mmCIF file of C-alpha atoms in Angstrom:
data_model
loop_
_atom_site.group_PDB
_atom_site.id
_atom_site.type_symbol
_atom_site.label_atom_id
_atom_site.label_comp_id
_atom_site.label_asym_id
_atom_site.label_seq_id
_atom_site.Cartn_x
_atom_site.Cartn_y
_atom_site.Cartn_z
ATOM 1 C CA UNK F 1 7.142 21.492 -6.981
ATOM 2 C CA UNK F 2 7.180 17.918 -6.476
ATOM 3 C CA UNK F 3 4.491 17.624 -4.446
ATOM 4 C CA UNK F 4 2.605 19.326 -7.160
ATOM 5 C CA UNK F 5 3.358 17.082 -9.894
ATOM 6 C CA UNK F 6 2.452 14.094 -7.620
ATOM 7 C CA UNK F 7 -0.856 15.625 -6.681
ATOM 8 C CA UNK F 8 -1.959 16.503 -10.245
ATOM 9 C CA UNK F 9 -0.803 12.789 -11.475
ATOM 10 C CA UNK F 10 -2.948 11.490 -8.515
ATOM 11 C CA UNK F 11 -5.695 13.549 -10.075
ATOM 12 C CA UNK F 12 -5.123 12.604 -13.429
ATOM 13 C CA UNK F 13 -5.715 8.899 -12.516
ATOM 14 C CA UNK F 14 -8.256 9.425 -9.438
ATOM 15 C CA UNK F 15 -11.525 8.765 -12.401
ATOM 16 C CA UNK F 16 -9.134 5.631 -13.630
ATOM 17 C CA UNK F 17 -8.815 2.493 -12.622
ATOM 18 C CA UNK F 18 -4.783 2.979 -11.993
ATOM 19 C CA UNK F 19 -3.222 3.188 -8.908
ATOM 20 C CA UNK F 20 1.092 3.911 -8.441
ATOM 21 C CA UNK F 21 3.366 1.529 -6.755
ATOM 22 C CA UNK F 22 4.569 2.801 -3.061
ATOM 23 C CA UNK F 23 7.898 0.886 -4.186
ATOM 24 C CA UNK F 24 8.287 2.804 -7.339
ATOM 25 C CA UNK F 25 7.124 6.506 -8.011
ATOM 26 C CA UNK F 26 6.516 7.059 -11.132
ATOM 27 C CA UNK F 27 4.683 3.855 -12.349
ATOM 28 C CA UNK F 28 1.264 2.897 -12.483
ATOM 29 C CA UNK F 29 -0.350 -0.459 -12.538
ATOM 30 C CA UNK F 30 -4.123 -1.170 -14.194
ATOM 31 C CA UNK F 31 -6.134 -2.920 -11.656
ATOM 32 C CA UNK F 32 -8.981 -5.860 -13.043
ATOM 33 C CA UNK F 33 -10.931 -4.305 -9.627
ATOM 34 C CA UNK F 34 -14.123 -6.834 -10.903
ATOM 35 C CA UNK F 35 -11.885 -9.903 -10.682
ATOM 36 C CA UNK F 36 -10.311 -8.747 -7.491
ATOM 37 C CA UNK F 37 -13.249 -8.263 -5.375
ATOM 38 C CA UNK F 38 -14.882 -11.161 -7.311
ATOM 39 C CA UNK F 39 -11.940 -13.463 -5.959
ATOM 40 C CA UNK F 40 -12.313 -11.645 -2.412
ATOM 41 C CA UNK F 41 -16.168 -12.570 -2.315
ATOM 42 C CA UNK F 42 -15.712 -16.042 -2.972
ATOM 43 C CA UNK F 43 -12.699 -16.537 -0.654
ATOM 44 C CA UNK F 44 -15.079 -15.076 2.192
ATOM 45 C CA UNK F 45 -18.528 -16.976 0.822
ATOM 46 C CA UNK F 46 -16.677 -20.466 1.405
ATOM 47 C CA UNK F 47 -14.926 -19.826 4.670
ATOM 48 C CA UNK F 48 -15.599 -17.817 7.943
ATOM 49 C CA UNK F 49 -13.109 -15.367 7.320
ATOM 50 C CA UNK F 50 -13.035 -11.788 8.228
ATOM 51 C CA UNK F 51 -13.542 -8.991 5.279
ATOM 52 C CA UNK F 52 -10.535 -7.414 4.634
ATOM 53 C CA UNK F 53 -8.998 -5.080 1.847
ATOM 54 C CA UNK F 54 -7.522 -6.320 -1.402
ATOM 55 C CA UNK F 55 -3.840 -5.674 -2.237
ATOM 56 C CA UNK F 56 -4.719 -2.897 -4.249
ATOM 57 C CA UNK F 57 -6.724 -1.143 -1.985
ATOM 58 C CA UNK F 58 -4.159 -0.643 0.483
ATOM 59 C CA UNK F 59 -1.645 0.297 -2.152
ATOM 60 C CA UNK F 60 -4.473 2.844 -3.397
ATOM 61 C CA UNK F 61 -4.546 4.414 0.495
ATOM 62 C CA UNK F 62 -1.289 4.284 0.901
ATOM 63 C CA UNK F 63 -0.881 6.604 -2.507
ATOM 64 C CA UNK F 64 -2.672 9.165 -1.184
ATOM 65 C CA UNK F 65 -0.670 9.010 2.064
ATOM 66 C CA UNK F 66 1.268 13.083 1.914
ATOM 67 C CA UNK F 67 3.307 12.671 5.356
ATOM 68 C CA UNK F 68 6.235 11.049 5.150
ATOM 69 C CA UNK F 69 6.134 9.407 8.641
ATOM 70 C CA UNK F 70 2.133 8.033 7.887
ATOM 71 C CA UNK F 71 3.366 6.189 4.893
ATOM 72 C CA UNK F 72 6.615 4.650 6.436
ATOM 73 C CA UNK F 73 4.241 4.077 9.222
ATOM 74 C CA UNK F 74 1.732 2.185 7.215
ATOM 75 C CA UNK F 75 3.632 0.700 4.795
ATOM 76 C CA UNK F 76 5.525 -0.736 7.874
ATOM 77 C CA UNK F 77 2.287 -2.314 9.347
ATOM 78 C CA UNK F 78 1.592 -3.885 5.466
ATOM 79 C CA UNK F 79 4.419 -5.026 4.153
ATOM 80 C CA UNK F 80 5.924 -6.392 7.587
ATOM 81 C CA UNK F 81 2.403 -7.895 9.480
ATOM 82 C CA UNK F 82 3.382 -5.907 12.625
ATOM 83 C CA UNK F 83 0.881 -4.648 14.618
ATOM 84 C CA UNK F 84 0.869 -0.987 15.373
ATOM 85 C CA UNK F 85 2.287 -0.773 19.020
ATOM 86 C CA UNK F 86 5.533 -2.968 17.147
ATOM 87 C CA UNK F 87 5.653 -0.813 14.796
ATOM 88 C CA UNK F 88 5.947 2.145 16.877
ATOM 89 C CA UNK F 89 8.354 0.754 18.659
ATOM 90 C CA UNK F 90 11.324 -0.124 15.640
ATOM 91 C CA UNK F 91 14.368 2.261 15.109
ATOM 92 C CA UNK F 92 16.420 3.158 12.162
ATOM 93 C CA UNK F 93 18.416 0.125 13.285
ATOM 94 C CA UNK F 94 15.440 -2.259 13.448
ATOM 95 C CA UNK F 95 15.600 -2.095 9.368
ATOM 96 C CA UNK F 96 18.755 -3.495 7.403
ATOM 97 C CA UNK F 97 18.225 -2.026 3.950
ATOM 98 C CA UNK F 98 21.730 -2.515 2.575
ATOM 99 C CA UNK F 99 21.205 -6.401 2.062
ATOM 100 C CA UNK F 100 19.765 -8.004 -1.467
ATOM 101 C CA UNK F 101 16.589 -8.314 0.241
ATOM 102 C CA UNK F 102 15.592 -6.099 2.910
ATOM 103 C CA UNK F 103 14.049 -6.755 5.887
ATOM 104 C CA UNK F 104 13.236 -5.551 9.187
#
C-alpha cells in the first residue's frame, strides 16, 4: 500500500519541477533547475573541472531508487564521499546514528 502511494506521488510530480527529500518522505522541494545548471555551466566554463550532477539531480535519482539496499547504498556514496568498494565494505557498526549529528 505504501509503495503505491509513493509511486503515484512520484507520478504526480514526474511532469513538475519537484523532487522529495531522501531525508524526509513526505516533502517536496521546487527546484530553480535554469539557475542550477546555469551556475553548473559557469563553474565548469572558468575552470577545468569535470561535469558532474547538481545536488538535485542526485536527490531526483535517488527518489526513484525502490530497493532498500540501492538507496542506503547510494545515499552512502553521496552524502559520505566514499567510494564504492568503502562503501561496501561498512557494517551496521560503521554508522553511529544515536548522536546529535550522525556520522559514519
Amino acid at each position: 500500500m505504501t509503495q503505491q502511494i509513493s509511486r503515484s506521488i512520484r507520478q504526480n510530480f514526474r511532469e513538475q519541477m519537484v523532487i522529495g527529500d531522501q531525508n524526509q518522505p513526505g516533502t517536496f522541494h521546487q527546484i530553480d533547475w535554469q539557475r542550477a545548471v546555469a551556475l553548473r555551466r559557469m563553474a565548469i566554463a572558468k575552470t577545468n573541472a569535470p561535469k558532474y550532477l547538481l545536488a538535485p539531480e542526485v536527490s531526483a535519482l535517488l527518489w526513484y531508487l525502490d530497493d532498500l539496499r540501492q538507496l542506503a547504498y547510494f545515499s552512502t556514496l553521496w552524502n559520505t564521499g566514499a567510494r564504492p568498494n568503502e562503501a561496501l565494505a561498512l557494517s551496521r557498526d560503521s554508522f553511529e546514528l544515536s548522536e546529535i549529528q550522525p556520522f559514519v
